[in-house]
PDB file of C-alpha atoms in Angstrom:
ATOM      1  CA  MET A   1     -95.329-157.200 -83.230  1.00 77.00           C
ATOM      2  CA  GLU A   2     -94.832-156.176 -79.403  1.00 78.00           C
ATOM      3  CA  THR A   3     -95.302-152.539 -80.330  1.00 84.00           C
ATOM      4  CA  LEU A   4     -98.383-153.560 -82.262  1.00 87.00           C
ATOM      5  CA  ARG A   5     -99.915-155.502 -79.489  1.00 85.00           C
ATOM      6  CA  ALA A   6     -98.993-152.511 -76.958  1.00 84.00           C
ATOM      7  CA  LEU A   7    -101.278-150.296 -79.496  1.00 88.00           C
ATOM      8  CA  LEU A   8    -103.769-152.674 -79.522  1.00 90.00           C
ATOM      9  CA  ILE A   9    -104.131-152.472 -75.641  1.00 87.00           C
ATOM     10  CA  LYS A  10    -103.791-148.846 -75.658  1.00 87.00           C
ATOM     11  CA  SER A  11    -106.503-148.341 -78.158  1.00 90.00           C
ATOM     12  CA  TYR A  12    -109.039-149.475 -75.672  1.00 89.00           C
ATOM     13  CA  GLU A  13    -107.800-146.794 -72.979  1.00 87.00           C
ATOM     14  CA  GLU A  14    -109.396-143.277 -73.011  1.00 77.00           C
ATOM     15  CA  GLY A  15    -106.941-141.061 -75.121  1.00 75.00           C
ATOM     16  CA  GLY A  16    -106.541-143.754 -77.459  1.00 80.00           C
ATOM     17  CA  LEU A  17    -104.192-143.468 -80.272  1.00 87.00           C
ATOM     18  CA  THR A  18    -103.027-140.685 -82.371  1.00 90.00           C
ATOM     19  CA  PRO A  19    -104.160-140.525 -85.900  1.00 92.00           C
ATOM     20  CA  GLU A  20    -100.906-142.210 -86.947  1.00 92.00           C
ATOM     21  CA  GLU A  21    -100.927-144.720 -84.427  1.00 91.00           C
ATOM     22  CA  GLN A  22    -104.522-145.846 -85.394  1.00 92.00           C
ATOM     23  CA  HIS A  23    -103.493-145.684 -89.222  1.00 93.00           C
ATOM     24  CA  LEU A  24    -100.354-148.186 -88.362  1.00 92.00           C
ATOM     25  CA  LEU A  25    -102.876-150.443 -86.215  1.00 93.00           C
ATOM     26  CA  ASP A  26    -105.537-150.660 -88.941  1.00 93.00           C
ATOM     27  CA  GLY A  27    -103.145-151.817 -91.128  1.00 94.00           C
ATOM     28  CA  ALA A  28    -101.509-154.251 -89.281  1.00 93.00           C
ATOM     29  CA  LEU A  29    -104.710-155.943 -88.054  1.00 94.00           C
ATOM     30  CA  ALA A  30    -105.950-156.076 -91.639  1.00 94.00           C
ATOM     31  CA  ASP A  31    -102.292-157.689 -92.572  1.00 93.00           C
ATOM     32  CA  HIS A  32    -101.904-160.076 -89.431  1.00 92.00           C
ATOM     33  CA  GLU A  33    -104.256-162.734 -88.673  1.00 93.00           C
ATOM     34  CA  GLU A  34    -102.414-163.492 -85.176  1.00 91.00           C
ATOM     35  CA  LEU A  35    -102.838-159.517 -84.350  1.00 92.00           C
ATOM     36  CA  ARG A  36    -106.835-160.010 -85.174  1.00 93.00           C
ATOM     37  CA  GLN A  37    -107.153-163.094 -82.962  1.00 91.00           C
ATOM     38  CA  GLU A  38    -105.235-161.076 -80.044  1.00 90.00           C
ATOM     39  CA  GLN A  39    -107.849-158.348 -80.677  1.00 92.00           C
ATOM     40  CA  THR A  40    -110.836-160.769 -80.430  1.00 92.00           C
ATOM     41  CA  GLU A  41    -109.317-162.457 -77.133  1.00 91.00           C
ATOM     42  CA  LEU A  42    -108.678-158.830 -75.670  1.00 92.00           C
ATOM     43  CA  GLU A  43    -112.356-158.037 -76.140  1.00 93.00           C
ATOM     44  CA  ALA A  44    -113.443-161.382 -74.667  1.00 93.00           C
ATOM     45  CA  LEU A  45    -111.276-160.607 -71.904  1.00 94.00           C
ATOM     46  CA  HIS A  46    -113.028-157.060 -71.471  1.00 94.00           C
ATOM     47  CA  LYS A  47    -116.576-158.429 -71.505  1.00 94.00           C
ATOM     48  CA  MET A  48    -115.514-161.447 -69.351  1.00 94.00           C
ATOM     49  CA  LEU A  49    -114.265-159.239 -66.634  1.00 95.00           C
ATOM     50  CA  ALA A  50    -116.985-156.493 -67.121  1.00 94.00           C
ATOM     51  CA  ASN A  51    -119.428-159.183 -66.577  1.00 93.00           C
ATOM     52  CA  TYR A  52    -117.949-160.693 -63.582  1.00 94.00           C
ATOM     53  CA  THR A  53    -120.449-160.130 -60.919  1.00 93.00           C
ATOM     54  CA  PRO A  54    -119.213-161.384 -57.161  1.00 94.00           C
ATOM     55  CA  ALA A  55    -121.591-161.298 -54.502  1.00 94.00           C
ATOM     56  CA  PHE A  56    -121.013-161.571 -50.659  1.00 95.00           C
ATOM     57  CA  LYS A  57    -123.112-164.380 -49.305  1.00 94.00           C
ATOM     58  CA  PRO A  58    -126.887-163.719 -48.775  1.00 94.00           C
ATOM     59  CA  GLY A  59    -127.585-161.544 -45.486  1.00 95.00           C
ATOM     60  CA  PHE A  60    -124.324-159.509 -45.948  1.00 96.00           C
ATOM     61  CA  ALA A  61    -126.389-156.107 -45.557  1.00 95.00           C
ATOM     62  CA  GLY A  62    -127.956-157.857 -42.243  1.00 95.00           C
ATOM     63  CA  ARG A  63    -124.520-158.496 -40.778  1.00 95.00           C
ATOM     64  CA  VAL A  64    -123.348-155.345 -41.612  1.00 95.00           C
ATOM     65  CA  LEU A  65    -126.001-153.434 -39.597  1.00 94.00           C
ATOM     66  CA  GLU A  66    -125.822-155.986 -36.640  1.00 93.00           C
ATOM     67  CA  THR A  67    -122.066-155.558 -36.411  1.00 91.00           C
ATOM     68  CA  VAL A  68    -122.386-151.634 -36.473  1.00 89.00           C
ATOM     69  CA  SER A  69    -125.466-151.887 -34.027  1.00 87.00           C
ATOM     70  CA  GLN A  70    -122.886-153.882 -31.631  1.00 86.00           C
ATOM     71  CA  ALA A  71    -120.134-151.591 -32.139  1.00 76.00           C
ATOM     72  CA  THR A  72    -122.346-148.760 -31.347  1.00 73.00           C
ATOM     73  CA  ALA A  73    -123.768-150.266 -28.266  1.00 72.00           C
ATOM     74  CA  SER A  74    -120.398-151.366 -26.929  1.00 63.00           C
ATOM     75  CA  SER A  75    -119.249-147.851 -27.458  1.00 59.00           C
ATOM     76  CA  ASP A  76    -122.119-146.445 -25.506  1.00 57.00           C
ATOM     77  CA  ASP A  77    -121.195-149.057 -22.778  1.00 59.00           C
ATOM     78  CA  ASN A  78    -117.643-147.923 -22.604  1.00 61.00           C
ATOM     79  CA  LEU A  79    -118.340-144.362 -22.107  1.00 65.00           C
ATOM     80  CA  TYR A  80    -120.896-145.483 -19.243  1.00 64.00           C
ATOM     81  CA  PHE A  81    -118.009-147.473 -17.843  1.00 64.00           C
ATOM     82  CA  LEU A  82    -115.765-144.852 -17.970  1.00 69.00           C
ATOM     83  CA  PHE A  83    -118.138-142.260 -16.522  1.00 71.00           C
ATOM     84  CA  LYS A  84    -118.945-144.411 -13.791  1.00 73.00           C
ATOM     85  CA  ARG A  85    -115.212-145.060 -12.643  1.00 74.00           C
ATOM     86  CA  PHE A  86    -114.619-141.132 -12.731  1.00 75.00           C
ATOM     87  CA  ALA A  87    -117.810-140.485 -10.717  1.00 79.00           C
ATOM     88  CA  LEU A  88    -117.291-143.139  -8.088  1.00 82.00           C
ATOM     89  CA  THR A  89    -113.628-142.109  -7.624  1.00 83.00           C
ATOM     90  CA  GLY A  90    -114.552-138.563  -7.158  1.00 85.00           C
ATOM     91  CA  VAL A  91    -117.227-139.657  -4.581  1.00 86.00           C
ATOM     92  CA  ALA A  92    -114.562-141.727  -2.875  1.00 87.00           C
ATOM     93  CA  ALA A  93    -112.254-138.715  -2.603  1.00 88.00           C
ATOM     94  CA  ILE A  94    -115.198-136.632  -1.138  1.00 87.00           C
ATOM     95  CA  ILE A  95    -115.958-138.980   1.517  1.00 88.00           C
ATOM     96  CA  ALA A  96    -112.311-139.526   2.506  1.00 88.00           C
ATOM     97  CA  LEU A  97    -111.969-135.665   2.996  1.00 86.00           C
ATOM     98  CA  LEU A  98    -115.207-135.511   5.076  1.00 86.00           C
ATOM     99  CA  ILE A  99    -114.025-138.244   7.010  1.00 87.00           C
ATOM    100  CA  SER A 100    -110.696-136.654   7.591  1.00 85.00           C
ATOM    101  CA  VAL A 101    -112.597-133.181   8.824  1.00 82.00           C
ATOM    102  CA  TYR A 102    -114.377-135.200  11.055  1.00 83.00           C
ATOM    103  CA  PHE A 103    -111.546-136.806  12.812  1.00 81.00           C
ATOM    104  CA  THR A 104    -109.761-133.341  12.576  1.00 79.00           C
ATOM    105  CA  ASP A 105    -112.206-131.145  13.933  1.00 76.00           C
ATOM    106  CA  GLY A 106    -115.258-133.356  15.300  1.00 79.00           C
ATOM    107  CA  ASN A 107    -117.853-131.743  13.079  1.00 75.00           C
ATOM    108  CA  PHE A 108    -118.862-130.615   9.660  1.00 71.00           C
ATOM    109  CA  SER A 109    -118.681-127.139  10.176  1.00 75.00           C
ATOM    110  CA  PHE A 110    -118.235-124.448   7.040  1.00 73.00           C
ATOM    111  CA  ASP A 111    -114.856-123.450   9.090  1.00 74.00           C
ATOM    112  CA  ALA A 112    -113.958-126.865   9.606  1.00 73.00           C
ATOM    113  CA  LEU A 113    -114.175-127.913   6.152  1.00 74.00           C
ATOM    114  CA  LEU A 114    -112.107-124.720   5.144  1.00 75.00           C
ATOM    115  CA  GLY A 115    -109.344-125.560   7.599  1.00 71.00           C
ATOM    116  CA  LEU A 116    -110.248-122.231   9.644  1.00 69.00           C
ATOM    117  CA  SER A 117    -111.431-123.791  12.948  1.00 65.00           C
ATOM    118  CA  ASP A 118    -108.104-123.289  14.747  1.00 66.00           C
ATOM    119  CA  LEU A 119    -107.251-120.002  13.105  1.00 64.00           C
ATOM    120  CA  SER A 120    -108.156-116.970  15.507  1.00 69.00           C
ATOM    121  CA  LYS A 121    -108.897-113.664  13.653  1.00 69.00           C
ATOM    122  CA  ASP A 122    -105.724-112.025  14.685  1.00 73.00           C
ATOM    123  CA  ASN A 123    -103.739-115.117  13.280  1.00 74.00           C
ATOM    124  CA  LEU A 124    -105.950-114.769  10.158  1.00 71.00           C
ATOM    125  CA  LEU A 125    -105.141-110.719   9.839  1.00 77.00           C
ATOM    126  CA  LEU A 126    -101.417-111.602  10.308  1.00 78.00           C
ATOM    127  CA  ALA A 127    -101.232-114.246   7.714  1.00 72.00           C
ATOM    128  CA  LEU A 128    -103.115-111.859   5.148  1.00 78.00           C
ATOM    129  CA  SER A 129    -100.959-108.915   5.974  1.00 78.00           C
ATOM    130  CA  THR A 130     -97.986-111.225   5.203  1.00 73.00           C
ATOM    131  CA  PHE A 131     -98.916-111.421   1.533  1.00 61.00           C
TER     132      PHE A 131
ATOM    133  CA  MET B   1    -120.308-130.211 -53.795  1.00 70.00           C
ATOM    134  CA  LYS B   2    -121.262-131.516 -57.311  1.00 74.00           C
ATOM    135  CA  GLU B   3    -125.161-131.197 -58.048  1.00 78.00           C
ATOM    136  CA  ALA B   4    -124.704-134.730 -59.499  1.00 77.00           C
ATOM    137  CA  TYR B   5    -123.714-136.023 -56.009  1.00 88.00           C
ATOM    138  CA  ARG B   6    -126.388-133.950 -53.935  1.00 90.00           C
ATOM    139  CA  LYS B   7    -128.567-137.109 -53.699  1.00 90.00           C
ATOM    140  CA  ASP B   8    -125.660-139.235 -52.219  1.00 91.00           C
ATOM    141  CA  PHE B   9    -124.688-136.462 -50.021  1.00 92.00           C
ATOM    142  CA  GLU B  10    -128.434-136.079 -48.593  1.00 92.00           C
ATOM    143  CA  LEU B  11    -128.522-139.809 -47.924  1.00 93.00           C
ATOM    144  CA  VAL B  12    -125.422-139.895 -46.114  1.00 94.00           C
ATOM    145  CA  LYS B  13    -126.447-136.890 -44.343  1.00 93.00           C
ATOM    146  CA  LYS B  14    -129.809-138.595 -43.061  1.00 94.00           C
ATOM    147  CA  ALA B  15    -127.587-141.576 -42.072  1.00 94.00           C
ATOM    148  CA  ALA B  16    -125.041-139.555 -39.944  1.00 92.00           C
ATOM    149  CA  GLU B  17    -127.993-138.140 -38.039  1.00 92.00           C
ATOM    150  CA  GLY B  18    -128.825-141.353 -36.960  1.00 89.00           C
ATOM    151  CA  ASP B  19    -131.263-142.790 -39.457  1.00 91.00           C
ATOM    152  CA  GLN B  20    -130.599-146.629 -39.599  1.00 90.00           C
ATOM    153  CA  PHE B  21    -132.670-147.079 -42.618  1.00 93.00           C
ATOM    154  CA  ALA B  22    -130.793-144.498 -44.574  1.00 94.00           C
ATOM    155  CA  PHE B  23    -127.586-146.377 -43.657  1.00 95.00           C
ATOM    156  CA  GLY B  24    -129.186-149.738 -44.286  1.00 95.00           C
ATOM    157  CA  ALA B  25    -130.298-148.516 -47.836  1.00 95.00           C
ATOM    158  CA  ILE B  26    -126.446-147.358 -48.617  1.00 96.00           C
ATOM    159  CA  VAL B  27    -125.284-150.779 -47.471  1.00 97.00           C
ATOM    160  CA  ARG B  28    -127.722-152.467 -50.035  1.00 96.00           C
ATOM    161  CA  GLN B  29    -127.143-150.169 -52.619  1.00 95.00           C
ATOM    162  CA  PHE B  30    -123.389-150.512 -52.799  1.00 96.00           C
ATOM    163  CA  GLU B  31    -123.065-154.055 -51.603  1.00 97.00           C
ATOM    164  CA  GLY B  32    -122.413-155.266 -55.108  1.00 96.00           C
ATOM    165  CA  LEU B  33    -119.970-152.518 -55.824  1.00 96.00           C
ATOM    166  CA  VAL B  34    -117.965-153.380 -52.857  1.00 97.00           C
ATOM    167  CA  ALA B  35    -118.011-156.842 -53.197  1.00 97.00           C
ATOM    168  CA  LYS B  36    -116.692-156.551 -56.802  1.00 96.00           C
ATOM    169  CA  THR B  37    -113.587-154.566 -55.439  1.00 97.00           C
ATOM    170  CA  VAL B  38    -112.968-156.788 -52.136  1.00 97.00           C
ATOM    171  CA  ILE B  39    -113.794-160.142 -53.957  1.00 96.00           C
ATOM    172  CA  GLY B  40    -111.927-159.228 -56.992  1.00 96.00           C
ATOM    173  CA  MET B  41    -108.735-158.564 -54.902  1.00 95.00           C
ATOM    174  CA  LEU B  42    -109.150-161.211 -51.944  1.00 95.00           C
ATOM    175  CA  GLY B  43    -110.940-163.937 -53.776  1.00 93.00           C
ATOM    176  CA  ASN B  44    -114.214-165.608 -52.683  1.00 92.00           C
ATOM    177  CA  THR B  45    -113.072-165.907 -48.995  1.00 93.00           C
ATOM    178  CA  GLN B  46    -114.241-165.206 -45.242  1.00 93.00           C
ATOM    179  CA  GLU B  47    -111.312-162.200 -45.178  1.00 94.00           C
ATOM    180  CA  ALA B  48    -113.344-160.731 -48.269  1.00 96.00           C
ATOM    181  CA  GLU B  49    -116.449-160.951 -46.522  1.00 96.00           C
ATOM    182  CA  ASP B  50    -114.710-159.461 -43.444  1.00 95.00           C
ATOM    183  CA  THR B  51    -113.037-156.660 -45.595  1.00 96.00           C
ATOM    184  CA  GLY B  52    -116.418-155.920 -46.949  1.00 97.00           C
ATOM    185  CA  GLN B  53    -117.814-155.445 -43.828  1.00 96.00           C
ATOM    186  CA  GLU B  54    -115.047-153.320 -42.595  1.00 96.00           C
ATOM    187  CA  VAL B  55    -115.591-150.967 -45.210  1.00 97.00           C
ATOM    188  CA  PHE B  56    -118.984-149.896 -44.222  1.00 97.00           C
ATOM    189  CA  ILE B  57    -117.877-149.793 -40.804  1.00 95.00           C
ATOM    190  CA  ARG B  58    -115.238-147.490 -41.529  1.00 95.00           C
ATOM    191  CA  PHE B  59    -117.707-145.574 -43.674  1.00 96.00           C
ATOM    192  CA  TYR B  60    -120.185-145.596 -40.770  1.00 95.00           C
ATOM    193  CA  ARG B  61    -117.791-144.052 -38.464  1.00 93.00           C
ATOM    194  CA  SER B  62    -116.889-141.412 -40.951  1.00 93.00           C
ATOM    195  CA  MET B  63    -119.814-140.488 -42.681  1.00 92.00           C
ATOM    196  CA  ASN B  64    -119.396-136.704 -41.544  1.00 91.00           C
ATOM    197  CA  GLN B  65    -116.234-136.850 -43.809  1.00 92.00           C
ATOM    198  CA  TYR B  66    -118.025-137.261 -47.163  1.00 93.00           C
ATOM    199  CA  LYS B  67    -119.045-134.078 -48.577  1.00 90.00           C
ATOM    200  CA  GLY B  68    -120.333-134.903 -52.031  1.00 90.00           C
ATOM    201  CA  ASP B  69    -117.237-134.174 -53.974  1.00 90.00           C
ATOM    202  CA  SER B  70    -117.130-137.533 -55.339  1.00 91.00           C
ATOM    203  CA  ALA B  71    -119.669-139.943 -56.372  1.00 94.00           C
ATOM    204  CA  LEU B  72    -120.356-142.061 -52.931  1.00 95.00           C
ATOM    205  CA  GLY B  73    -119.640-145.315 -54.996  1.00 95.00           C
ATOM    206  CA  THR B  74    -116.253-144.189 -56.019  1.00 95.00           C
ATOM    207  CA  TYR B  75    -115.676-142.838 -51.934  1.00 96.00           C
ATOM    208  CA  LEU B  76    -116.713-146.653 -50.895  1.00 97.00           C
ATOM    209  CA  THR B  77    -114.630-148.190 -53.618  1.00 97.00           C
ATOM    210  CA  ARG B  78    -111.437-145.993 -52.496  1.00 96.00           C
ATOM    211  CA  ILE B  79    -112.227-147.352 -48.703  1.00 97.00           C
ATOM    212  CA  ALA B  80    -112.557-150.926 -50.023  1.00 97.00           C
ATOM    213  CA  ILE B  81    -109.243-150.773 -52.423  1.00 97.00           C
ATOM    214  CA  ASN B  82    -107.170-149.578 -49.549  1.00 96.00           C
ATOM    215  CA  LEU B  83    -108.536-152.224 -47.278  1.00 96.00           C
ATOM    216  CA  SER B  84    -108.033-154.833 -49.621  1.00 96.00           C
ATOM    217  CA  LEU B  85    -104.381-153.897 -50.337  1.00 94.00           C
ATOM    218  CA  ASN B  86    -103.786-153.714 -46.777  1.00 93.00           C
ATOM    219  CA  ALA B  87    -105.355-157.182 -46.157  1.00 93.00           C
ATOM    220  CA  LEU B  88    -103.104-158.372 -49.134  1.00 92.00           C
ATOM    221  CA  LYS B  89    -100.209-157.235 -47.246  1.00 89.00           C
ATOM    222  CA  LYS B  90    -101.037-158.862 -44.104  1.00 87.00           C
ATOM    223  CA  GLN B  91    -101.905-162.469 -45.436  1.00 81.00           C
ATOM    224  CA  LYS B  92     -99.233-164.916 -44.222  1.00 53.00           C
ATOM    225  CA  SER B  93     -99.365-167.453 -46.427  1.00 50.00           C
ATOM    226  CA  HIS B  94    -100.762-168.455 -49.380  1.00 54.00           C
ATOM    227  CA  ALA B  95    -101.944-172.031 -47.788  1.00 47.00           C
ATOM    228  CA  THR B  96    -103.779-170.094 -45.304  1.00 50.00           C
ATOM    229  CA  ASN B  97    -105.564-168.016 -47.967  1.00 52.00           C
ATOM    230  CA  GLU B  98    -106.332-171.450 -49.826  1.00 53.00           C
ATOM    231  CA  LEU B  99    -108.188-173.009 -46.682  1.00 51.00           C
ATOM    232  CA  SER B 100    -110.040-169.738 -46.005  1.00 54.00           C
ATOM    233  CA  LYS B 101    -111.467-169.921 -49.329  1.00 56.00           C
ATOM    234  CA  MET B 102    -112.252-173.500 -49.363  1.00 52.00           C
ATOM    235  CA  GLU B 103    -114.232-173.287 -46.243  1.00 53.00           C
ATOM    236  CA  TYR B 104    -115.918-170.057 -47.135  1.00 57.00           C
ATOM    237  CA  GLN B 105    -117.150-171.956 -50.408  1.00 55.00           C
ATOM    238  CA  LEU B 106    -118.435-175.112 -48.857  1.00 49.00           C
ATOM    239  CA  SER B 107    -120.515-172.977 -46.526  1.00 48.00           C
ATOM    240  CA  GLY B 108    -123.556-172.722 -48.841  1.00 47.00           C
ATOM    241  CA  ASP B 109    -122.186-171.648 -52.328  1.00 48.00           C
ATOM    242  CA  ASP B 110    -124.462-172.865 -54.985  1.00 49.00           C
ATOM    243  CA  GLU B 111    -122.919-175.013 -57.931  1.00 51.00           C
ATOM    244  CA  THR B 112    -123.858-173.104 -61.314  1.00 60.00           C
ATOM    245  CA  GLU B 113    -121.974-172.286 -64.308  1.00 55.00           C
ATOM    246  CA  SER B 114    -121.609-168.687 -63.436  1.00 65.00           C
ATOM    247  CA  THR B 115    -120.186-169.847 -60.242  1.00 70.00           C
ATOM    248  CA  ASP B 116    -117.566-171.595 -61.985  1.00 78.00           C
ATOM    249  CA  ASN B 117    -116.787-168.693 -64.389  1.00 84.00           C
ATOM    250  CA  ARG B 118    -116.593-166.566 -61.336  1.00 89.00           C
ATOM    251  CA  GLU B 119    -114.121-169.055 -59.770  1.00 90.00           C
ATOM    252  CA  ILE B 120    -112.073-169.241 -62.958  1.00 91.00           C
ATOM    253  CA  ILE B 121    -111.772-165.396 -62.910  1.00 93.00           C
ATOM    254  CA  GLU B 122    -110.918-165.215 -59.344  1.00 93.00           C
ATOM    255  CA  ASN B 123    -108.203-167.926 -59.702  1.00 92.00           C
ATOM    256  CA  ALA B 124    -106.843-165.880 -62.571  1.00 94.00           C
ATOM    257  CA  LEU B 125    -106.727-162.571 -60.852  1.00 95.00           C
ATOM    258  CA  ALA B 126    -105.209-164.167 -57.687  1.00 93.00           C
ATOM    259  CA  GLN B 127    -102.190-164.987 -59.885  1.00 93.00           C
ATOM    260  CA  LEU B 128    -101.515-161.140 -60.195  1.00 94.00           C
ATOM    261  CA  GLU B 129     -99.334-159.203 -57.880  1.00 94.00           C
ATOM    262  CA  PRO B 130    -101.527-156.820 -56.044  1.00 94.00           C
ATOM    263  CA  GLU B 131    -100.404-153.612 -57.808  1.00 94.00           C
ATOM    264  CA  PHE B 132    -101.463-155.347 -61.425  1.00 96.00           C
ATOM    265  CA  ARG B 133    -104.663-156.686 -59.817  1.00 96.00           C
ATOM    266  CA  SER B 134    -105.800-153.715 -58.428  1.00 97.00           C
ATOM    267  CA  VAL B 135    -105.766-151.715 -61.757  1.00 97.00           C
ATOM    268  CA  VAL B 136    -107.298-154.512 -63.636  1.00 97.00           C
ATOM    269  CA  VAL B 137    -110.364-154.703 -60.742  1.00 97.00           C
ATOM    270  CA  LEU B 138    -110.676-151.019 -60.885  1.00 97.00           C
ATOM    271  CA  ARG B 139    -110.390-150.668 -64.671  1.00 96.00           C
ATOM    272  CA  LEU B 140    -111.860-153.751 -66.029  1.00 96.00           C
ATOM    273  CA  VAL B 141    -114.196-155.140 -63.579  1.00 96.00           C
ATOM    274  CA  GLU B 142    -115.505-152.017 -61.804  1.00 95.00           C
ATOM    275  CA  GLY B 143    -115.092-150.088 -65.160  1.00 94.00           C
ATOM    276  CA  TYR B 144    -113.533-147.079 -64.013  1.00 95.00           C
ATOM    277  CA  SER B 145    -111.683-144.823 -66.766  1.00 93.00           C
ATOM    278  CA  THR B 146    -107.913-145.220 -66.711  1.00 93.00           C
ATOM    279  CA  LYS B 147    -107.867-141.446 -65.107  1.00 93.00           C
ATOM    280  CA  GLU B 148    -110.051-142.573 -62.448  1.00 94.00           C
ATOM    281  CA  THR B 149    -108.268-145.674 -61.713  1.00 96.00           C
ATOM    282  CA  ALA B 150    -105.000-143.632 -61.298  1.00 95.00           C
ATOM    283  CA  ASP B 151    -106.804-141.132 -58.915  1.00 95.00           C
ATOM    284  CA  LEU B 152    -108.139-143.862 -56.926  1.00 96.00           C
ATOM    285  CA  LEU B 153    -104.796-145.606 -56.422  1.00 96.00           C
ATOM    286  CA  LYS B 154    -103.026-142.196 -56.473  1.00 96.00           C
ATOM    287  CA  LEU B 155    -100.614-143.324 -59.056  1.00 96.00           C
ATOM    288  CA  PRO B 156     -99.357-141.719 -62.362  1.00 95.00           C
ATOM    289  CA  LEU B 157    -101.437-142.353 -65.501  1.00 91.00           C
ATOM    290  CA  GLY B 158     -98.587-143.724 -66.998  1.00 90.00           C
ATOM    291  CA  THR B 159     -97.833-146.339 -64.476  1.00 94.00           C
ATOM    292  CA  VAL B 160    -101.697-147.282 -64.406  1.00 94.00           C
ATOM    293  CA  LEU B 161    -101.516-147.723 -68.388  1.00 91.00           C
ATOM    294  CA  SER B 162     -98.153-149.716 -68.062  1.00 91.00           C
ATOM    295  CA  ARG B 163     -99.617-152.062 -65.182  1.00 95.00           C
ATOM    296  CA  LEU B 164    -102.855-152.539 -66.958  1.00 93.00           C
ATOM    297  CA  SER B 165    -100.869-153.587 -70.168  1.00 91.00           C
ATOM    298  CA  ARG B 166     -98.592-156.175 -68.440  1.00 93.00           C
ATOM    299  CA  ALA B 167    -101.721-157.443 -66.583  1.00 95.00           C
ATOM    300  CA  GLN B 168    -103.934-157.942 -69.753  1.00 93.00           C
ATOM    301  CA  LYS B 169    -101.396-159.839 -71.255  1.00 91.00           C
ATOM    302  CA  LYS B 170    -101.114-162.355 -68.378  1.00 93.00           C
ATOM    303  CA  LEU B 171    -104.671-162.739 -68.070  1.00 94.00           C
ATOM    304  CA  LYS B 172    -105.024-163.645 -71.588  1.00 91.00           C
ATOM    305  CA  SER B 173    -102.212-166.205 -71.271  1.00 90.00           C
ATOM    306  CA  LEU B 174    -103.987-167.464 -68.099  1.00 92.00           C
ATOM    307  CA  LEU B 175    -107.725-167.389 -69.712  1.00 90.00           C
ATOM    308  CA  LYS B 176    -106.791-168.403 -72.959  1.00 83.00           C
ATOM    309  CA  LYS B 177    -108.913-171.474 -72.927  1.00 78.00           C
ATOM    310  CA  GLU B 178    -112.008-169.561 -71.995  1.00 78.00           C
ATOM    311  CA  LEU B 179    -111.226-166.823 -74.435  1.00 74.00           C
ATOM    312  CA  THR B 180    -110.949-168.820 -77.305  1.00 73.00           C
ATOM    313  CA  HIS B 181    -114.314-171.074 -76.205  1.00 63.00           C
TER     314      HIS B 181
END
């Protein structure tokens, strides 16, 4: 009987049964009331599950769109925050360099910025010829 | 890309380009399909709602990956079933889930016969182990073929057939009263 039950369930799946299996099942269904009852219950189960239509609470789509919108705004805020941090760090580094140059050379000349203000032309030529 | 899925692909492309109306249309069109999967797997709980939202959020973040090789509904179902199975793994205790279900249902669900039937089905599905529940939800609730179910779950066809057989036997036993009514 277990084999017949298995055939019954298999008969509802694609591919179905071989001709021999179908013949066996057909004969068994004709002979066994219990198997016909199982077939009825199986079909009722399939119908019950196919008609099962659960739903989210009303307004689900709106909640999804709101969540997506908030996540997008949050993501933009994060990028801006990161940019601000890097930008401010960079500006602080430049200001610190300028202050250092001013205290060292007393001015903001191009030579002072490049660290060449104390270097004479002879020393420069000597340094370059070493390389 | 298959011609049959071109319409889906065009809609997703619009949404990916920033068209919020297109994305909203996708959510509204497939809300029911995703609900069938996540509620079938997790029950009518707040966790199912959260997982349902997560399906669409994940999709939103990865819209560019949809190439129209499958129906959009199938693509979303794949995300939904994976997230649902992950959620089931994380569930710490049966008691927690029951409380969540009760709180969710008390917050505005109407009392109708169809609600009772849904509860009966959900309670029966909850008695199945996740690996059996997933094949039932995809094959018998969503209506995918056995082969499509196997593809979605990345399982051999024989395994799906075997699990389906065992799951149906158990469900018939659990729902005997309703099936013979």
